[in-house]
PDB file of C-alpha atoms in Angstrom:
ATOM      1  CA  UNK S  29      22.069   5.805 -17.153  1.00 75.00           C
ATOM      2  CA  UNK S  30      24.335   6.047 -14.119  1.00 88.00           C
ATOM      3  CA  UNK S  31      21.810   7.970 -12.046  1.00 89.00           C
ATOM      4  CA  UNK S  32      21.853   7.075  -8.343  1.00 91.00           C
ATOM      5  CA  UNK S  33      18.525   5.921  -6.960  1.00 87.00           C
ATOM      6  CA  UNK S  34      17.641   6.189  -3.298  1.00 87.00           C
ATOM      7  CA  UNK S  35      14.803   3.974  -2.119  1.00 89.00           C
ATOM      8  CA  UNK S  36      12.551   4.929   0.776  1.00 90.00           C
ATOM      9  CA  UNK S  37      11.531   1.461   1.984  1.00 89.00           C
ATOM     10  CA  UNK S  38       8.414   0.808   4.040  1.00 86.00           C
ATOM     11  CA  UNK S  39       7.037  -2.578   5.060  1.00 84.00           C
ATOM     12  CA  UNK S  40       3.241  -2.601   5.196  1.00 83.00           C
ATOM     13  CA  UNK S  41       1.810  -6.081   5.675  1.00 78.00           C
ATOM     14  CA  UNK S  42      -0.840  -7.490   7.944  1.00 71.00           C
ATOM     15  CA  UNK S  43       1.413 -10.462   8.696  1.00 72.00           C
ATOM     16  CA  UNK S  44       3.791 -10.458  11.670  1.00 67.00           C
ATOM     17  CA  UNK S  45       2.377  -7.137  12.919  1.00 70.00           C
ATOM     18  CA  UNK S  46       4.050  -5.144  10.139  1.00 73.00           C
ATOM     19  CA  UNK S  47       1.076  -2.812   9.707  1.00 76.00           C
ATOM     20  CA  UNK S  48      -0.337   0.017  11.745  1.00 81.00           C
ATOM     21  CA  UNK S  49      -1.965   3.389  11.222  1.00 84.00           C
ATOM     22  CA  UNK S  50       1.440   4.991  11.787  1.00 88.00           C
ATOM     23  CA  UNK S  51       3.107   2.870   9.088  1.00 86.00           C
ATOM     24  CA  UNK S  52       0.197   3.470   6.698  1.00 88.00           C
ATOM     25  CA  UNK S  53       0.586   7.237   7.162  1.00 92.00           C
ATOM     26  CA  UNK S  54       4.361   6.973   6.585  1.00 92.00           C
ATOM     27  CA  UNK S  55       3.743   5.057   3.354  1.00 91.00           C
ATOM     28  CA  UNK S  56       1.161   7.597   2.181  1.00 92.00           C
ATOM     29  CA  UNK S  57       3.450  10.514   3.010  1.00 94.00           C
ATOM     30  CA  UNK S  58       6.353   8.918   1.130  1.00 93.00           C
ATOM     31  CA  UNK S  59       4.210   8.168  -1.935  1.00 91.00           C
ATOM     32  CA  UNK S  60       2.726  11.667  -2.015  1.00 92.00           C
ATOM     33  CA  UNK S  61       6.171  13.241  -1.618  1.00 93.00           C
ATOM     34  CA  UNK S  62       7.952  11.188  -4.289  1.00 91.00           C
ATOM     35  CA  UNK S  63       4.945  10.773  -6.633  1.00 89.00           C
ATOM     36  CA  UNK S  64       6.111   7.232  -7.377  1.00 87.00           C
ATOM     37  CA  UNK S  65       5.997   3.817  -5.703  1.00 87.00           C
ATOM     38  CA  UNK S  66       6.854   0.204  -6.326  1.00 84.00           C
ATOM     39  CA  UNK S  67       4.263  -1.826  -4.463  1.00 82.00           C
ATOM     40  CA  UNK S  68       4.341  -5.542  -3.864  1.00 79.00           C
ATOM     41  CA  UNK S  69       1.549  -7.612  -2.402  1.00 77.00           C
ATOM     42  CA  UNK S  70       0.175  -6.136   0.805  1.00 77.00           C
ATOM     43  CA  UNK S  71      -0.862  -9.416   2.374  1.00 68.00           C
ATOM     44  CA  UNK S  72      -4.065  -9.813   4.367  1.00 66.00           C
ATOM     45  CA  UNK S  73      -4.268 -13.244   6.049  1.00 61.00           C
ATOM     46  CA  UNK S  74      -7.345 -15.411   5.413  1.00 61.00           C
ATOM     47  CA  UNK S  75      -8.063 -15.472   9.154  1.00 61.00           C
ATOM     48  CA  UNK S  76      -7.966 -11.667   9.256  1.00 53.00           C
ATOM     49  CA  UNK S  77     -10.114 -10.296  12.090  1.00 58.00           C
ATOM     50  CA  UNK S  78      -9.531  -6.540  11.755  1.00 54.00           C
ATOM     51  CA  UNK S  79     -11.408  -3.875   9.859  1.00 56.00           C
ATOM     52  CA  UNK S  80     -13.195  -4.925   6.688  1.00 57.00           C
ATOM     53  CA  UNK S  81     -11.058  -2.575   4.602  1.00 67.00           C
ATOM     54  CA  UNK S  82      -7.537  -3.998   4.432  1.00 77.00           C
ATOM     55  CA  UNK S  83      -4.479  -1.755   4.394  1.00 80.00           C
ATOM     56  CA  UNK S  84      -4.188  -2.398   0.655  1.00 82.00           C
ATOM     57  CA  UNK S  85      -7.751  -1.162   0.089  1.00 83.00           C
ATOM     58  CA  UNK S  86      -7.295   1.811   2.410  1.00 84.00           C
ATOM     59  CA  UNK S  87      -4.136   2.806   0.540  1.00 86.00           C
ATOM     60  CA  UNK S  88      -6.020   2.661  -2.779  1.00 87.00           C
ATOM     61  CA  UNK S  89      -8.850   4.780  -1.419  1.00 87.00           C
ATOM     62  CA  UNK S  90      -6.658   7.429   0.211  1.00 89.00           C
ATOM     63  CA  UNK S  91      -4.622   7.851  -2.993  1.00 90.00           C
ATOM     64  CA  UNK S  92      -7.692   7.471  -5.238  1.00 90.00           C
ATOM     65  CA  UNK S  93      -6.064   4.616  -7.168  1.00 91.00           C
ATOM     66  CA  UNK S  94      -9.310   3.693  -8.886  1.00 94.00           C
ATOM     67  CA  UNK S  95      -8.085   2.004 -12.085  1.00 95.00           C
ATOM     68  CA  UNK S  96      -6.491  -1.434 -12.148  1.00 94.00           C
ATOM     69  CA  UNK S  97      -4.748  -1.789 -15.527  1.00 96.00           C
ATOM     70  CA  UNK S  98      -3.573  -5.276 -16.524  1.00 96.00           C
ATOM     71  CA  UNK S  99      -1.779  -5.889 -19.813  1.00 95.00           C
ATOM     72  CA  UNK S 100      -1.910  -9.375 -21.325  1.00 93.00           C
ATOM     73  CA  UNK S 101       0.296 -10.316 -24.267  1.00 92.00           C
ATOM     74  CA  UNK S 102       1.805 -13.434 -25.775  1.00 92.00           C
ATOM     75  CA  UNK S 103       5.495 -14.068 -25.242  1.00 90.00           C
ATOM     76  CA  UNK S 104       7.403 -14.518 -28.506  1.00 88.00           C
ATOM     77  CA  UNK S 105       8.742 -18.033 -28.980  1.00 90.00           C
ATOM     78  CA  UNK S 106       6.178 -19.758 -26.738  1.00 89.00           C
ATOM     79  CA  UNK S 107       3.414 -21.763 -28.378  1.00 87.00           C
ATOM     80  CA  UNK S 108       0.127 -21.426 -26.528  1.00 88.00           C
ATOM     81  CA  UNK S 109      -3.525 -22.143 -27.199  1.00 89.00           C
ATOM     82  CA  UNK S 110      -4.056 -18.483 -28.141  1.00 87.00           C
ATOM     83  CA  UNK S 111      -1.156 -16.820 -29.936  1.00 85.00           C
ATOM     84  CA  UNK S 112      -0.625 -13.126 -30.630  1.00 87.00           C
ATOM     85  CA  UNK S 113      -2.568 -11.933 -27.606  1.00 91.00           C
ATOM     86  CA  UNK S 114      -2.320  -8.218 -26.921  1.00 91.00           C
ATOM     87  CA  UNK S 115      -5.057  -6.859 -24.708  1.00 92.00           C
ATOM     88  CA  UNK S 116      -5.604  -4.632 -21.718  1.00 96.00           C
ATOM     89  CA  UNK S 117      -8.079  -5.232 -18.889  1.00 97.00           C
ATOM     90  CA  UNK S 118      -9.182  -2.121 -17.006  1.00 97.00           C
ATOM     91  CA  UNK S 119     -11.166  -2.566 -13.813  1.00 95.00           C
ATOM     92  CA  UNK S 120     -12.523  -0.133 -11.226  1.00 95.00           C
ATOM     93  CA  UNK S 121     -11.019  -1.096  -7.872  1.00 91.00           C
ATOM     94  CA  UNK S 122     -12.696   1.064  -5.234  1.00 89.00           C
ATOM     95  CA  UNK S 123     -16.345   0.023  -5.622  1.00 89.00           C
ATOM     96  CA  UNK S 124     -18.251  -3.157  -6.359  1.00 85.00           C
ATOM     97  CA  UNK S 125     -16.515  -6.124  -4.760  1.00 81.00           C
ATOM     98  CA  UNK S 126     -14.108  -3.636  -3.183  1.00 79.00           C
ATOM     99  CA  UNK S 127     -16.822  -1.823  -1.190  1.00 74.00           C
ATOM    100  CA  UNK S 128     -15.985  -3.753   2.006  1.00 73.00           C
ATOM    101  CA  UNK S 129     -19.633  -3.826   3.030  1.00 76.00           C
ATOM    102  CA  UNK S 130     -19.927  -7.336   4.397  1.00 78.00           C
ATOM    103  CA  UNK S 131     -21.557  -8.991   7.357  1.00 78.00           C
ATOM    104  CA  UNK S 132     -22.285 -12.463   8.664  1.00 81.00           C
ATOM    105  CA  UNK S 133     -26.082 -12.775   8.402  1.00 86.00           C
ATOM    106  CA  UNK S 134     -26.066 -16.271   9.932  1.00 90.00           C
ATOM    107  CA  UNK S 135     -23.241 -18.434  11.239  1.00 90.00           C
ATOM    108  CA  UNK S 136     -21.052 -19.261   8.248  1.00 89.00           C
ATOM    109  CA  UNK S 137     -23.075 -17.112   5.820  1.00 90.00           C
ATOM    110  CA  UNK S 138     -21.434 -13.912   4.617  1.00 83.00           C
ATOM    111  CA  UNK S 139     -23.363 -11.324   2.632  1.00 86.00           C
ATOM    112  CA  UNK S 140     -21.532  -8.728   0.572  1.00 83.00           C
ATOM    113  CA  UNK S 141     -23.182  -5.595  -0.783  1.00 84.00           C
ATOM    114  CA  UNK S 142     -21.882  -4.538  -4.192  1.00 88.00           C
ATOM    115  CA  UNK S 143     -22.168  -0.760  -4.382  1.00 88.00           C
ATOM    116  CA  UNK S 144     -21.590   0.899  -7.760  1.00 92.00           C
ATOM    117  CA  UNK S 145     -22.178   4.614  -8.375  1.00 95.00           C
ATOM    118  CA  UNK S 146     -22.864   6.392 -11.642  1.00 97.00           C
ATOM    119  CA  UNK S 147     -19.995   8.851 -11.051  1.00 97.00           C
ATOM    120  CA  UNK S 148     -17.350   6.161 -10.535  1.00 95.00           C
ATOM    121  CA  UNK S 149     -18.733   4.045 -13.385  1.00 96.00           C
ATOM    122  CA  UNK S 150     -18.458   7.034 -15.712  1.00 98.00           C
ATOM    123  CA  UNK S 151     -14.966   7.829 -14.420  1.00 98.00           C
ATOM    124  CA  UNK S 152     -13.629   4.316 -15.123  1.00 98.00           C
ATOM    125  CA  UNK S 153     -15.356   4.225 -18.526  1.00 98.00           C
ATOM    126  CA  UNK S 154     -13.751   7.564 -19.458  1.00 98.00           C
ATOM    127  CA  UNK S 155     -10.371   6.304 -18.216  1.00 98.00           C
ATOM    128  CA  UNK S 156     -10.708   3.140 -20.337  1.00 98.00           C
ATOM    129  CA  UNK S 157     -11.727   5.039 -23.482  1.00 98.00           C
ATOM    130  CA  UNK S 158      -8.956   7.618 -22.983  1.00 98.00           C
ATOM    131  CA  UNK S 159      -6.453   4.785 -22.462  1.00 97.00           C
ATOM    132  CA  UNK S 160      -7.614   3.035 -25.644  1.00 96.00           C
ATOM    133  CA  UNK S 161      -7.463   6.281 -27.627  1.00 97.00           C
ATOM    134  CA  UNK S 162      -3.930   7.107 -26.446  1.00 96.00           C
ATOM    135  CA  UNK S 163      -2.464   3.591 -26.587  1.00 91.00           C
ATOM    136  CA  UNK S 164      -4.292   2.297 -29.645  1.00 79.00           C
TER     137      UNK S 164
END
């Protein structure tokens, strides 16, 4: 197409101190301005000791990125156990396991509350049905 593309790069990762409120705000501002983003894995280390909501989760919430859409399809020419797969998995990604309501009730025992609201359940169901209607 020959159209020049200018990338606005931001590094937001909770490894090597590459994350902060300032960087998160810069990322949000850039995404809201350009209305597009290519996002890789925003890593949260297993030994993470910060807030329960990771930067990845906070980014999703601030931008209201509620639907995780995953396409699964067979690759032509590769024999697999299940051939001719063509499906889409749609999952709500701001509630449930993503609620970040966890605490250590006893040493080594973590409890996680799974909060699901009617409004967000209806929103993801509508999104999924609309997606299926439009995409077939």
